[in-house]
Amino acid sequence: MKKTKDMLSPDGTRPVKQEFPKRNHISEYPTGPGFTAGHLAEINAGWRVFKPIIDIEKCIGCYKCYMVCPDGVIFKTGEKAVAVDYDYCKGCGVCAHECPVKAITMIKDERD
Amino acid sequence: MKLDNSKKLFVSGDEAIALGVRLARPHVISAYPITPQTIVVERLSEMVEDKSLDADFMHVESEHSALSAAMGVSAVGARAFTATSSQGLLYMAEVLSYCSGGRYPVVMMNANRALALPWSIFGDQSDSLLLLGSGWIQCYVEDAQEALDMIIQAYKIAEHPQVLTPFMVNLDGFILTHTYELVDIPDQSEVDEFLPPFSTPNQMSLENPMNLGFSSTPADNLEFKYQQHQAMLNSLSVIEDIDAEFGDKFGRYYGGVLETYQTDDAEHIMITVGTITGTTRVVVDKLRDAGKKVGLIKLRYLRPMPEQALIEAVGDAMSIGVIDKDISFGHEGTIFTNVNSALSKSNQTPKKHNFICGMGGRNISKNDIIEMFQLLEDSVKGKDIPAVNFINLNTSIQEKE
Ligand code: SF4
Ligand code: SF4
């Protein structure tokens, strides 16, 4: 069984995705839906039209965006510094709306 | 009234449940009171208060919360108990499937009571029968002794590694919950030997952090359901083994999934669930004295459905009757449906009749049961008897001229 520290990215800021490998026999399934934490989230950035860009120079480190992000994808990168995990940001813009110093801007997400 | 640890106590069905729960040493009781289950919760809270039961009593605001909390208790590998009845069970219904799907072996007592409308506090079995598909083991007991004993067995069956399925012990409202009888109280030390602390493979813990009780994409969902079904089928033999082990230790055997009475040479067999078994047994004796070859099958479990045992018990009887204290409107009694389906998997072709009675607390008398046996006999003799019969309606249902 993995320990908590093994389920974080090398810099310790983000959980890493755990694979739920295909089971070849029914006995390999867990008893009821339970599995190593973190495996659930599939990358789901596909529905985003706009993405938030944080101007770290303007940011005062109030962590309001961190608190309000409905998907918990804003994380601390140090004292007075935040970043967005774009693999899971859905582009709702709540963070930009709530930032007291307008350090977050929503820009058109150019992806193919 | 203080329930001490005497060898024998004169107690109600509800109190017998509370005594059984205390002997099983649950860590947490989370329950919301509802007639006719209330006394169970009252006695347990008194036991926690007077420290004769070392458990936390959670005062929850509803049945939905009661089972949600019990499920959380089970998820950390602790033993949980809850109890409810009727509308309370239905309010809890959403959590029933969470609990069974999560494989949390919670034990619950349900006081069988009518469903509204018409609103009624009196007994019938419509509540639990509505939830046969919820993934819970369903056992129905006949008297207070069996109620106490089955709480102890319930934990052992539910927590068995091949089963890990929540367990519902059903008592007929008032007829059993509120009547008194002399009950043998097993020794705590013997219960401790019989029922060791449980461990669960899907335990919530800080050492092994896991996501528990999550969703699943279509790619894996069916496999979890298959496992659940398999666990319930596994419980058939576990129930037999544990009943035998219990009998060896405490001297009371219940026959496992079902009990037969005078069925060996029986031509007409009544199938009963719960307290009506007692009255039917008396009627069988009476009819036997009059030379009638009648018998009785007491179905103790409806989930898992003991199909094979039922087929064997029916043998080559000419007719079977099923007493249902419920009706699935527009079809038939639910127990009848289940019995019919089981028997359809054999080559037996007895006449089969369903007797709907006792709903909303209506009494079922010995004469009613004698009438049912008569209908079975008439049917075998070629008389046209409907498959579904309402017994003891107190008004005419004949077409008006
Ligand atoms: S846009 Fe929405 S989802 Fe993305 S970081 Fe901001 S608040 Fe979170
Ligand atoms: S809300 Fe704005 S100022 Fe506050 S931490 Fe987030 S980006 Fe920085």
Short mmCIF file of C-alpha atoms and ligand atoms in Angstrom, two decimals:
data_model
loop_
_atom_site.label_atom_id
_atom_site.label_comp_id
_atom_site.label_asym_id
_atom_site.label_seq_id
_atom_site.Cartn_x
_atom_site.Cartn_y
_atom_site.Cartn_z
CA MET A 1 0.00 0.00 0.00
CA LYS A 2 1.34 3.46 -0.89
CA LYS A 3 2.06 6.07 1.75
CA THR A 4 0.78 9.64 1.51
CA LYS A 5 4.18 11.05 0.49
CA ASP A 6 4.37 8.61 -2.44
CA MET A 7 1.19 10.04 -3.83
CA LEU A 8 2.50 13.58 -4.25
CA SER A 9 4.43 15.17 -7.08
CA PRO A 10 8.23 15.37 -6.50
CA ASP A 11 8.00 18.97 -5.22
CA GLY A 12 5.24 17.89 -2.85
CA THR A 13 2.67 20.39 -4.11
CA ARG A 14 0.19 18.26 -6.05
CA PRO A 15 -1.31 14.77 -5.75
CA VAL A 16 -0.31 12.55 -8.64
CA LYS A 17 -2.81 10.56 -10.62
CA GLN A 18 -3.01 6.91 -9.51
CA GLU A 19 -3.79 4.39 -12.21
CA PHE A 20 -6.53 1.83 -11.59
CA PRO A 21 -5.13 -0.94 -13.77
CA LYS A 22 -7.49 -3.26 -15.59
CA ARG A 23 -8.38 -6.26 -13.45
CA ASN A 24 -8.15 -9.61 -15.19
CA HIS A 25 -10.07 -11.50 -12.54
CA ILE A 26 -12.97 -10.57 -10.29
CA SER A 27 -10.91 -11.49 -7.21
CA GLU A 28 -8.50 -8.64 -8.03
CA TYR A 29 -11.22 -6.04 -7.56
CA PRO A 30 -11.28 -4.26 -4.22
CA THR A 31 -14.08 -5.18 -1.80
CA GLY A 32 -16.49 -2.37 -2.59
CA PRO A 33 -15.27 0.75 -4.34
CA GLY A 34 -12.12 1.65 -2.42
CA PHE A 35 -8.66 2.32 -3.81
CA THR A 36 -5.42 4.19 -3.14
CA ALA A 37 -6.29 7.86 -2.79
CA GLY A 38 -5.87 10.06 -5.83
CA HIS A 39 -6.62 7.62 -8.61
CA LEU A 40 -10.07 8.92 -9.31
CA ALA A 41 -9.46 12.17 -11.13
CA GLU A 42 -9.17 11.87 -14.88
CA ILE A 43 -7.60 14.87 -16.60
CA ASN A 44 -10.60 16.99 -17.46
CA ALA A 45 -9.41 20.30 -18.86
CA GLY A 46 -11.17 19.69 -22.16
CA TRP A 47 -14.29 21.71 -21.48
CA ARG A 48 -12.38 24.91 -20.69
CA VAL A 49 -12.79 27.92 -22.99
CA PHE A 50 -10.93 30.48 -20.87
CA LYS A 51 -8.03 29.84 -18.55
CA PRO A 52 -6.79 31.87 -15.58
CA ILE A 53 -3.34 33.46 -15.72
CA ILE A 54 -1.89 34.60 -12.41
CA ASP A 55 0.32 37.66 -12.40
CA ILE A 56 2.61 36.64 -9.60
CA GLU A 57 4.07 40.19 -9.37
CA LYS A 58 0.62 41.56 -8.47
CA CYS A 59 -0.35 38.67 -6.17
CA ILE A 60 -0.37 39.59 -2.48
CA GLY A 61 -0.68 35.98 -1.31
CA CYS A 62 -4.10 36.32 0.30
CA TYR A 63 -5.03 32.77 -0.85
CA LYS A 64 -8.60 33.79 -1.57
CA CYS A 65 -8.43 32.07 -4.97
CA TYR A 66 -7.05 28.97 -3.27
CA MET A 67 -10.04 29.00 -0.94
CA VAL A 68 -12.77 29.57 -3.54
CA CYS A 69 -11.64 27.42 -6.48
CA PRO A 70 -14.50 24.89 -6.70
CA ASP A 71 -12.16 22.20 -8.01
CA GLY A 72 -9.31 22.74 -5.59
CA VAL A 73 -6.79 23.12 -8.39
CA ILE A 74 -5.05 26.27 -7.13
CA PHE A 75 -2.09 25.40 -4.94
CA LYS A 76 0.56 27.19 -2.97
CA THR A 77 4.02 27.25 -4.45
CA GLY A 78 5.64 29.05 -1.52
CA GLU A 79 5.03 32.12 0.62
CA LYS A 80 2.76 34.55 -1.26
CA ALA A 81 2.74 32.47 -4.38
CA VAL A 82 0.04 30.38 -6.03
CA ALA A 83 -0.25 28.39 -9.26
CA VAL A 84 -2.98 26.60 -11.20
CA ASP A 85 -3.00 22.90 -12.06
CA TYR A 86 -4.22 23.30 -15.63
CA ASP A 87 -4.89 19.59 -16.03
CA TYR A 88 -7.94 19.99 -13.82
CA CYS A 89 -8.93 23.69 -14.07
CA LYS A 90 -12.37 23.95 -15.66
CA GLY A 91 -12.06 27.63 -16.49
CA CYS A 92 -14.97 28.90 -14.45
CA GLY A 93 -13.28 32.19 -13.58
CA VAL A 94 -14.33 32.24 -9.94
CA CYS A 95 -10.70 32.84 -8.91
CA ALA A 96 -10.33 35.85 -11.21
CA HIS A 97 -13.62 37.30 -10.00
CA GLU A 98 -12.64 36.97 -6.34
CA CYS A 99 -9.01 38.12 -6.47
CA PRO A 100 -8.93 41.42 -4.52
CA VAL A 101 -6.01 42.88 -6.52
CA LYS A 102 -7.05 41.66 -9.99
CA ALA A 103 -3.95 39.51 -10.26
CA ILE A 104 -5.83 36.86 -12.26
CA THR A 105 -6.97 37.35 -15.83
CA MET A 106 -9.00 34.95 -17.90
CA ILE A 107 -7.65 34.50 -21.41
CA LYS A 108 -8.95 32.45 -24.33
CA ASP A 109 -7.47 28.97 -24.05
CA GLU A 110 -5.83 28.19 -27.39
CA ARG A 111 -5.78 24.41 -27.72
CA ASP A 112 -6.48 22.13 -30.58
CA MET B 1 -36.40 -1.05 34.01
CA LYS B 2 -32.78 -2.07 34.39
CA LEU B 3 -31.64 -4.91 32.20
CA ASP B 4 -29.02 -6.72 34.23
CA ASN B 5 -26.97 -9.73 33.21
CA SER B 6 -29.13 -12.41 34.83
CA LYS B 7 -29.25 -15.76 33.11
CA LYS B 8 -32.94 -15.31 32.34
CA LEU B 9 -35.01 -12.16 31.94
CA PHE B 10 -38.67 -11.52 31.21
CA VAL B 11 -38.36 -8.99 28.39
CA SER B 12 -40.06 -7.63 25.27
CA GLY B 13 -38.77 -8.25 21.76
CA ASP B 14 -37.32 -4.74 21.67
CA GLU B 15 -35.53 -5.29 24.97
CA ALA B 16 -34.19 -8.62 23.76
CA ILE B 17 -32.65 -6.75 20.81
CA ALA B 18 -31.02 -4.24 23.16
CA LEU B 19 -29.60 -7.08 25.26
CA GLY B 20 -28.27 -8.80 22.14
CA VAL B 21 -26.66 -5.58 20.96
CA ARG B 22 -24.95 -5.05 24.32
CA LEU B 23 -23.52 -8.56 24.17
CA ALA B 24 -22.17 -7.89 20.67
CA ARG B 25 -20.15 -4.89 21.96
CA PRO B 26 -20.75 -2.31 19.23
CA HIS B 27 -18.52 0.77 19.33
CA VAL B 28 -21.22 3.14 18.14
CA ILE B 29 -25.01 3.19 18.14
CA SER B 30 -26.59 5.80 15.92
CA ALA B 31 -30.33 5.64 15.78
CA TYR B 32 -33.44 7.75 15.63
CA PRO B 33 -36.49 6.62 17.59
CA ILE B 34 -39.67 5.50 15.83
CA THR B 35 -42.60 3.42 17.06
CA PRO B 36 -42.45 0.42 17.54
CA GLN B 37 -38.64 0.39 17.60
CA THR B 38 -38.29 3.13 20.25
CA ILE B 39 -37.71 0.86 23.23
CA VAL B 40 -34.59 -0.59 21.57
CA VAL B 41 -33.05 2.87 21.38
CA GLU B 42 -34.22 3.83 24.87
CA ARG B 43 -32.72 0.74 26.48
CA LEU B 44 -29.44 1.13 24.60
CA SER B 45 -29.13 4.78 25.64
CA GLU B 46 -29.73 3.72 29.26
CA MET B 47 -27.04 1.05 28.96
CA VAL B 48 -24.58 3.62 27.62
CA GLU B 49 -25.59 6.01 30.41
CA ASP B 50 -25.14 3.44 33.20
CA LYS B 51 -21.88 2.30 31.56
CA SER B 52 -22.98 -1.31 31.24
CA LEU B 53 -22.36 -0.80 27.51
CA ASP B 54 -19.08 0.84 26.49
CA ALA B 55 -20.24 2.52 23.30
CA ASP B 56 -20.83 5.99 21.91
CA PHE B 57 -24.48 6.83 21.41
CA MET B 58 -24.93 9.28 18.54
CA HIS B 59 -28.04 11.43 18.67
CA VAL B 60 -28.78 11.94 15.01
CA GLU B 61 -31.49 14.09 13.50
CA SER B 62 -32.96 11.49 11.14
CA GLU B 63 -32.84 7.91 9.94
CA HIS B 64 -30.89 9.04 6.88
CA SER B 65 -28.20 10.38 9.19
CA ALA B 66 -28.44 7.36 11.48
CA LEU B 67 -27.33 4.96 8.78
CA SER B 68 -24.86 7.43 7.23
CA ALA B 69 -23.13 7.66 10.60
CA ALA B 70 -23.22 3.89 11.13
CA MET B 71 -21.64 3.44 7.71
CA GLY B 72 -18.80 5.80 8.66
CA VAL B 73 -18.25 3.84 11.86
CA SER B 74 -18.00 0.62 9.90
CA ALA B 75 -15.60 2.23 7.43
CA VAL B 76 -12.98 2.75 10.15
CA GLY B 77 -13.31 -0.89 11.14
CA ALA B 78 -15.56 -0.37 14.16
CA ARG B 79 -18.83 -2.13 14.93
CA ALA B 80 -22.02 -0.14 14.36
CA PHE B 81 -25.67 -0.68 15.24
CA THR B 82 -28.79 1.13 14.16
CA ALA B 83 -32.51 0.44 14.33
CA THR B 84 -35.59 1.77 12.58
CA SER B 85 -39.05 1.00 11.24
CA SER B 86 -41.49 1.74 8.43
CA GLN B 87 -41.26 5.32 7.10
CA GLY B 88 -37.94 5.62 8.91
CA LEU B 89 -36.56 2.69 6.94
CA LEU B 90 -37.82 4.28 3.73
CA TYR B 91 -36.23 7.59 4.66
CA MET B 92 -33.01 5.63 5.16
CA ALA B 93 -33.41 3.86 1.83
CA GLU B 94 -30.91 6.00 -0.05
CA VAL B 95 -28.17 5.04 2.37
CA LEU B 96 -29.04 1.32 2.33
CA SER B 97 -27.49 0.86 -1.10
CA TYR B 98 -24.44 2.95 -0.18
CA CYS B 99 -23.90 0.75 2.84
CA SER B 100 -24.26 -2.53 0.99
CA GLY B 101 -22.30 -1.36 -2.06
CA GLY B 102 -19.50 -0.11 0.19
CA ARG B 103 -19.55 -3.54 1.87
CA TYR B 104 -19.97 -2.07 5.35
CA PRO B 105 -21.30 -4.82 7.66
CA VAL B 106 -23.64 -2.66 9.74
CA VAL B 107 -26.32 -4.52 11.70
CA MET B 108 -29.78 -2.97 11.87
CA MET B 109 -32.96 -3.96 13.65
CA ASN B 110 -36.14 -3.13 11.77
CA ALA B 111 -39.52 -3.22 13.48
CA ASN B 112 -41.85 -4.28 10.67
CA ARG B 113 -44.60 -1.67 10.43
CA ALA B 114 -47.19 -0.62 7.87
CA LEU B 115 -46.45 2.08 5.31
CA ALA B 116 -48.56 5.22 4.91
CA LEU B 117 -51.17 5.91 3.61
CA PRO B 118 -53.40 5.19 5.53
CA TRP B 119 -50.83 6.10 8.16
CA SER B 120 -50.54 3.41 10.79
CA ILE B 121 -48.15 2.53 13.58
CA PHE B 122 -49.22 -1.12 13.52
CA GLY B 123 -47.39 -4.04 12.08
CA ASP B 124 -47.02 -5.56 8.64
CA GLN B 125 -44.03 -6.37 6.47
CA SER B 126 -44.46 -3.87 3.64
CA ASP B 127 -41.46 -1.78 4.76
CA SER B 128 -38.59 -4.26 4.57
CA LEU B 129 -40.10 -6.22 1.66
CA LEU B 130 -40.02 -3.04 -0.41
CA LEU B 131 -36.24 -3.02 0.09
CA LEU B 132 -35.38 -6.63 -0.74
CA GLY B 133 -33.19 -5.38 -3.57
CA SER B 134 -31.14 -3.01 -1.43
CA GLY B 135 -28.26 -5.45 -1.01
CA TRP B 136 -28.90 -6.16 2.67
CA ILE B 137 -29.22 -9.60 4.19
CA GLN B 138 -32.78 -9.83 5.51
CA CYS B 139 -33.63 -12.15 8.38
CA TYR B 140 -37.08 -12.43 10.02
CA VAL B 141 -37.42 -13.73 13.56
CA GLU B 142 -40.31 -15.34 15.36
CA ASP B 143 -39.78 -14.60 19.06
CA ALA B 144 -37.70 -12.54 21.48
CA GLN B 145 -35.13 -15.29 22.08
CA GLU B 146 -34.50 -15.61 18.37
CA ALA B 147 -34.29 -11.81 18.14
CA LEU B 148 -31.52 -11.65 20.75
CA ASP B 149 -29.66 -14.61 19.30
CA MET B 150 -29.86 -13.28 15.76
CA ILE B 151 -28.23 -9.97 16.68
CA ILE B 152 -25.18 -11.95 17.82
CA GLN B 153 -25.26 -14.17 14.74
CA ALA B 154 -25.91 -11.16 12.50
CA TYR B 155 -22.57 -9.52 13.28
CA LYS B 156 -20.70 -12.77 12.72
CA ILE B 157 -22.40 -13.39 9.38
CA ALA B 158 -22.21 -9.78 8.17
CA GLU B 159 -18.54 -9.42 9.10
CA HIS B 160 -17.47 -12.76 7.59
CA PRO B 161 -14.70 -12.06 5.03
CA GLN B 162 -16.65 -13.91 2.32
CA VAL B 163 -19.77 -11.89 3.06
CA LEU B 164 -19.07 -8.30 4.25
CA THR B 165 -22.69 -7.34 3.72
CA PRO B 166 -24.97 -5.36 6.03
CA PHE B 167 -27.61 -7.29 7.93
CA MET B 168 -31.23 -6.41 8.77
CA VAL B 169 -32.96 -8.29 11.60
CA ASN B 170 -36.74 -7.91 11.23
CA LEU B 171 -39.24 -8.12 14.10
CA ASP B 172 -43.00 -7.85 13.61
CA GLY B 173 -44.11 -4.54 15.07
CA PHE B 174 -45.99 -4.85 18.39
CA ILE B 175 -46.70 -8.58 17.98
CA LEU B 176 -43.05 -9.19 18.79
CA THR B 177 -41.52 -5.81 19.67
CA HIS B 178 -44.00 -5.21 22.52
CA THR B 179 -44.82 -8.67 23.86
CA TYR B 180 -42.93 -10.20 26.75
CA GLU B 181 -41.38 -13.60 27.21
CA LEU B 182 -38.71 -15.32 29.27
CA VAL B 183 -35.41 -15.07 27.43
CA ASP B 184 -32.09 -16.83 28.07
CA ILE B 185 -29.23 -14.34 28.25
CA PRO B 186 -25.94 -15.81 27.00
CA ASP B 187 -22.74 -15.25 28.98
CA GLN B 188 -20.70 -12.26 27.86
CA SER B 189 -17.52 -14.35 27.88
CA GLU B 190 -19.10 -16.96 25.62
CA VAL B 191 -20.37 -14.30 23.24
CA ASP B 192 -16.87 -12.78 23.16
CA GLU B 193 -15.45 -16.16 22.16
CA PHE B 194 -18.12 -16.58 19.49
CA LEU B 195 -17.86 -13.05 18.13
CA PRO B 196 -14.29 -11.73 17.90
CA PRO B 197 -13.58 -8.09 16.90
CA PHE B 198 -13.87 -7.62 13.16
CA SER B 199 -11.42 -6.41 10.57
CA THR B 200 -12.25 -5.11 7.14
CA PRO B 201 -10.17 -5.03 3.96
CA ASN B 202 -11.47 -1.59 2.94
CA GLN B 203 -10.66 0.23 6.14
CA MET B 204 -10.28 4.00 6.28
CA SER B 205 -6.92 4.67 7.94
CA LEU B 206 -4.12 7.24 7.96
CA GLU B 207 -1.50 4.54 7.34
CA ASN B 208 -3.16 3.42 4.11
CA PRO B 209 -4.97 6.41 2.69
CA MET B 210 -7.70 5.34 0.29
CA ASN B 211 -10.63 6.83 -1.53
CA LEU B 212 -13.67 4.98 -0.20
CA GLY B 213 -17.20 4.73 -1.47
CA PHE B 214 -16.49 6.49 -4.76
CA SER B 215 -18.18 6.43 -8.12
CA SER B 216 -17.23 4.12 -10.92
CA THR B 217 -17.35 4.48 -14.66
CA PRO B 218 -19.35 1.93 -16.67
CA ALA B 219 -16.05 0.10 -17.21
CA ASP B 220 -15.99 -1.20 -13.62
CA ASN B 221 -19.47 -0.73 -12.19
CA LEU B 222 -20.91 -4.12 -13.11
CA GLU B 223 -17.97 -5.93 -11.52
CA PHE B 224 -18.69 -4.35 -8.14
CA LYS B 225 -22.34 -5.41 -8.43
CA TYR B 226 -21.29 -8.93 -9.39
CA GLN B 227 -19.09 -9.10 -6.28
CA GLN B 228 -21.98 -7.96 -4.11
CA HIS B 229 -24.26 -10.62 -5.56
CA GLN B 230 -21.57 -13.26 -5.06
CA ALA B 231 -21.04 -12.19 -1.44
CA MET B 232 -24.75 -12.53 -0.79
CA LEU B 233 -24.76 -16.03 -2.33
CA ASN B 234 -21.69 -16.92 -0.22
CA SER B 235 -23.68 -16.00 2.86
CA LEU B 236 -26.04 -18.97 2.28
CA SER B 237 -23.48 -21.48 3.51
CA VAL B 238 -22.02 -19.03 6.06
CA ILE B 239 -25.51 -18.71 7.59
CA GLU B 240 -25.76 -22.50 7.94
CA ASP B 241 -22.28 -22.81 9.45
CA ILE B 242 -22.76 -19.98 11.93
CA ASP B 243 -26.19 -21.25 12.97
CA ALA B 244 -24.62 -24.64 13.71
CA GLU B 245 -21.70 -23.06 15.56
CA PHE B 246 -24.13 -20.94 17.59
CA GLY B 247 -26.21 -24.00 18.40
CA ASP B 248 -23.16 -25.96 19.54
CA LYS B 249 -22.15 -23.13 21.84
CA PHE B 250 -25.48 -21.86 23.17
CA GLY B 251 -27.78 -24.85 22.66
CA ARG B 252 -30.22 -23.18 20.28
CA TYR B 253 -30.31 -24.16 16.60
CA TYR B 254 -32.62 -22.29 14.24
CA GLY B 255 -32.30 -24.40 11.12
CA GLY B 256 -30.20 -21.88 9.17
CA VAL B 257 -32.02 -20.29 6.26
CA LEU B 258 -35.35 -21.95 6.98
CA GLU B 259 -37.10 -24.22 9.45
CA THR B 260 -39.51 -26.98 8.51
CA TYR B 261 -42.34 -28.31 10.65
CA GLN B 262 -44.24 -31.48 9.75
CA THR B 263 -43.30 -31.19 6.08
CA ASP B 264 -41.98 -34.72 5.45
CA ASP B 265 -45.27 -36.28 4.39
CA ALA B 266 -47.20 -33.00 4.06
CA GLU B 267 -49.65 -32.56 1.20
CA HIS B 268 -50.30 -28.91 1.93
CA ILE B 269 -47.56 -26.59 3.17
CA MET B 270 -47.94 -23.05 4.50
CA ILE B 271 -44.94 -20.76 4.07
CA THR B 272 -44.56 -18.14 6.78
CA VAL B 273 -42.21 -15.29 7.63
CA GLY B 274 -41.90 -13.88 11.16
CA THR B 275 -44.28 -14.20 14.10
CA ILE B 276 -47.22 -15.69 12.19
CA THR B 277 -45.17 -18.88 12.23
CA GLY B 278 -46.14 -19.48 15.86
CA THR B 279 -49.87 -19.37 15.18
CA THR B 280 -49.45 -21.47 12.05
CA ARG B 281 -47.55 -24.12 14.02
CA VAL B 282 -50.49 -24.41 16.42
CA VAL B 283 -52.90 -24.73 13.49
CA VAL B 284 -50.72 -27.43 11.90
CA ASP B 285 -50.89 -29.43 15.16
CA LYS B 286 -54.64 -28.98 15.31
CA LEU B 287 -55.18 -30.08 11.69
CA ARG B 288 -52.76 -32.99 12.11
CA ASP B 289 -54.90 -34.15 15.06
CA ALA B 290 -57.84 -34.11 12.67
CA GLY B 291 -55.88 -36.31 10.25
CA LYS B 292 -54.89 -33.64 7.71
CA LYS B 293 -51.42 -33.92 6.20
CA VAL B 294 -50.31 -30.33 6.58
CA GLY B 295 -46.95 -28.72 7.31
CA LEU B 296 -45.15 -25.45 7.61
CA ILE B 297 -41.99 -23.82 6.26
CA LYS B 298 -40.70 -20.87 8.22
CA LEU B 299 -38.59 -18.81 5.82
CA ARG B 300 -36.00 -17.18 8.08
CA TYR B 301 -34.15 -15.35 5.32
CA LEU B 302 -35.52 -13.59 2.24
CA ARG B 303 -32.10 -12.27 1.18
CA PRO B 304 -30.21 -14.26 0.29
CA MET B 305 -33.22 -16.14 -1.06
CA PRO B 306 -32.71 -19.76 0.06
CA GLU B 307 -33.92 -21.23 -3.23
CA GLN B 308 -32.38 -24.69 -3.00
CA ALA B 309 -33.41 -25.24 0.63
CA LEU B 310 -36.93 -24.14 -0.23
CA ILE B 311 -37.18 -26.48 -3.21
CA GLU B 312 -36.06 -29.38 -1.02
CA ALA B 313 -38.40 -28.44 1.82
CA VAL B 314 -41.43 -28.23 -0.48
CA GLY B 315 -40.57 -31.67 -1.87
CA ASP B 316 -43.58 -33.22 -3.57
CA ALA B 317 -46.29 -31.37 -1.66
CA MET B 318 -49.50 -30.97 -3.65
CA SER B 319 -50.00 -27.34 -2.69
CA ILE B 320 -48.26 -24.46 -1.01
CA GLY B 321 -49.72 -21.33 0.52
CA VAL B 322 -47.73 -18.15 1.13
CA ILE B 323 -48.81 -15.74 3.85
CA ASP B 324 -47.91 -12.17 2.88
CA LYS B 325 -48.34 -9.24 5.23
CA ASP B 326 -47.82 -6.94 2.27
CA ILE B 327 -49.05 -6.49 -1.29
CA SER B 328 -47.16 -5.27 -4.33
CA PHE B 329 -50.15 -3.42 -5.75
CA GLY B 330 -51.22 -4.66 -9.15
CA HIS B 331 -49.32 -7.92 -8.78
CA GLU B 332 -49.21 -10.10 -5.65
CA GLY B 333 -47.52 -10.44 -2.28
CA THR B 334 -43.76 -9.99 -2.47
CA ILE B 335 -42.92 -13.17 -0.58
CA PHE B 336 -45.19 -15.08 -2.98
CA THR B 337 -43.28 -13.65 -5.96
CA ASN B 338 -39.99 -14.75 -4.45
CA VAL B 339 -41.22 -18.22 -3.50
CA ASN B 340 -42.78 -18.70 -6.93
CA SER B 341 -39.58 -17.71 -8.65
CA ALA B 342 -37.53 -20.13 -6.54
CA LEU B 343 -39.91 -23.04 -7.19
CA SER B 344 -39.98 -22.31 -10.92
CA LYS B 345 -36.33 -23.42 -10.97
CA SER B 346 -37.36 -26.97 -10.06
CA ASN B 347 -39.72 -29.46 -11.69
CA GLN B 348 -42.22 -29.24 -8.84
CA THR B 349 -45.73 -28.19 -9.82
CA PRO B 350 -47.72 -27.79 -6.62
CA LYS B 351 -50.78 -25.55 -6.60
CA LYS B 352 -49.60 -22.18 -5.32
CA HIS B 353 -51.74 -19.64 -3.52
CA ASN B 354 -51.03 -16.32 -1.90
CA PHE B 355 -52.85 -15.10 1.20
CA ILE B 356 -52.73 -11.37 1.79
CA CYS B 357 -53.59 -10.60 5.39
CA GLY B 358 -52.50 -8.95 8.60
CA MET B 359 -51.80 -5.61 6.95
CA GLY B 360 -51.83 -2.46 9.07
CA GLY B 361 -51.98 -4.60 12.23
CA ARG B 362 -55.09 -6.62 11.31
CA ASN B 363 -55.13 -9.78 13.41
CA ILE B 364 -54.51 -13.14 11.71
CA SER B 365 -56.43 -15.73 13.70
CA LYS B 366 -56.09 -19.50 13.84
CA ASN B 367 -59.40 -19.69 11.97
CA ASP B 368 -57.96 -17.52 9.19
CA ILE B 369 -55.10 -19.99 8.79
CA ILE B 370 -57.49 -22.96 8.89
CA GLU B 371 -59.41 -21.22 6.08
CA MET B 372 -56.18 -20.86 4.10
CA PHE B 373 -55.37 -24.57 4.45
CA GLN B 374 -58.96 -25.31 3.35
CA LEU B 375 -58.47 -23.19 0.23
CA LEU B 376 -55.30 -25.18 -0.55
CA GLU B 377 -57.17 -28.46 -0.15
CA ASP B 378 -60.06 -27.21 -2.32
CA SER B 379 -57.61 -26.10 -4.98
CA VAL B 380 -55.96 -29.52 -5.13
CA LYS B 381 -59.44 -31.08 -5.41
CA GLY B 382 -60.00 -29.01 -8.53
CA LYS B 383 -61.93 -26.04 -7.22
CA ASP B 384 -61.07 -22.76 -8.91
CA ILE B 385 -59.20 -20.76 -6.24
CA PRO B 386 -57.59 -17.44 -7.23
CA ALA B 387 -53.80 -17.18 -6.98
CA VAL B 388 -54.06 -14.12 -4.77
CA ASN B 389 -56.62 -14.06 -1.94
CA PHE B 390 -57.30 -11.32 0.59
CA ILE B 391 -58.09 -13.03 3.88
CA ASN B 392 -60.41 -11.57 6.52
CA LEU B 393 -61.59 -8.48 4.65
CA ASN B 394 -64.34 -7.17 6.90
CA THR B 395 -66.69 -6.13 4.10
CA SER B 396 -68.10 -7.71 0.95
CA ILE B 397 -66.13 -7.46 -2.29
CA GLN B 398 -68.78 -9.19 -4.42
CA GLU B 399 -70.04 -7.33 -7.51
CA LYS B 400 -73.15 -5.37 -6.61
CA GLU B 401 -76.35 -6.39 -8.43
S1 SF4 C 1 -10.85 29.14 -13.35
FE1 SF4 C 1 -12.14 28.09 -11.86
S2 SF4 C 1 -11.35 26.01 -11.85
FE2 SF4 C 1 -9.77 27.26 -12.82
S3 SF4 C 1 -8.43 27.85 -11.18
FE3 SF4 C 1 -9.93 29.49 -11.36
S4 SF4 C 1 -11.52 28.97 -9.92
FE4 SF4 C 1 -10.30 27.11 -10.22
S1 SF4 C 2 -6.67 35.85 -4.83
FE1 SF4 C 2 -5.26 37.05 -6.06
S2 SF4 C 2 -3.93 38.01 -4.58
FE2 SF4 C 2 -4.97 36.41 -3.48
S3 SF4 C 2 -3.58 34.66 -3.66
FE3 SF4 C 2 -4.99 34.49 -5.36
S4 SF4 C 2 -3.97 35.53 -7.04
FE4 SF4 C 2 -2.89 36.15 -5.18
#
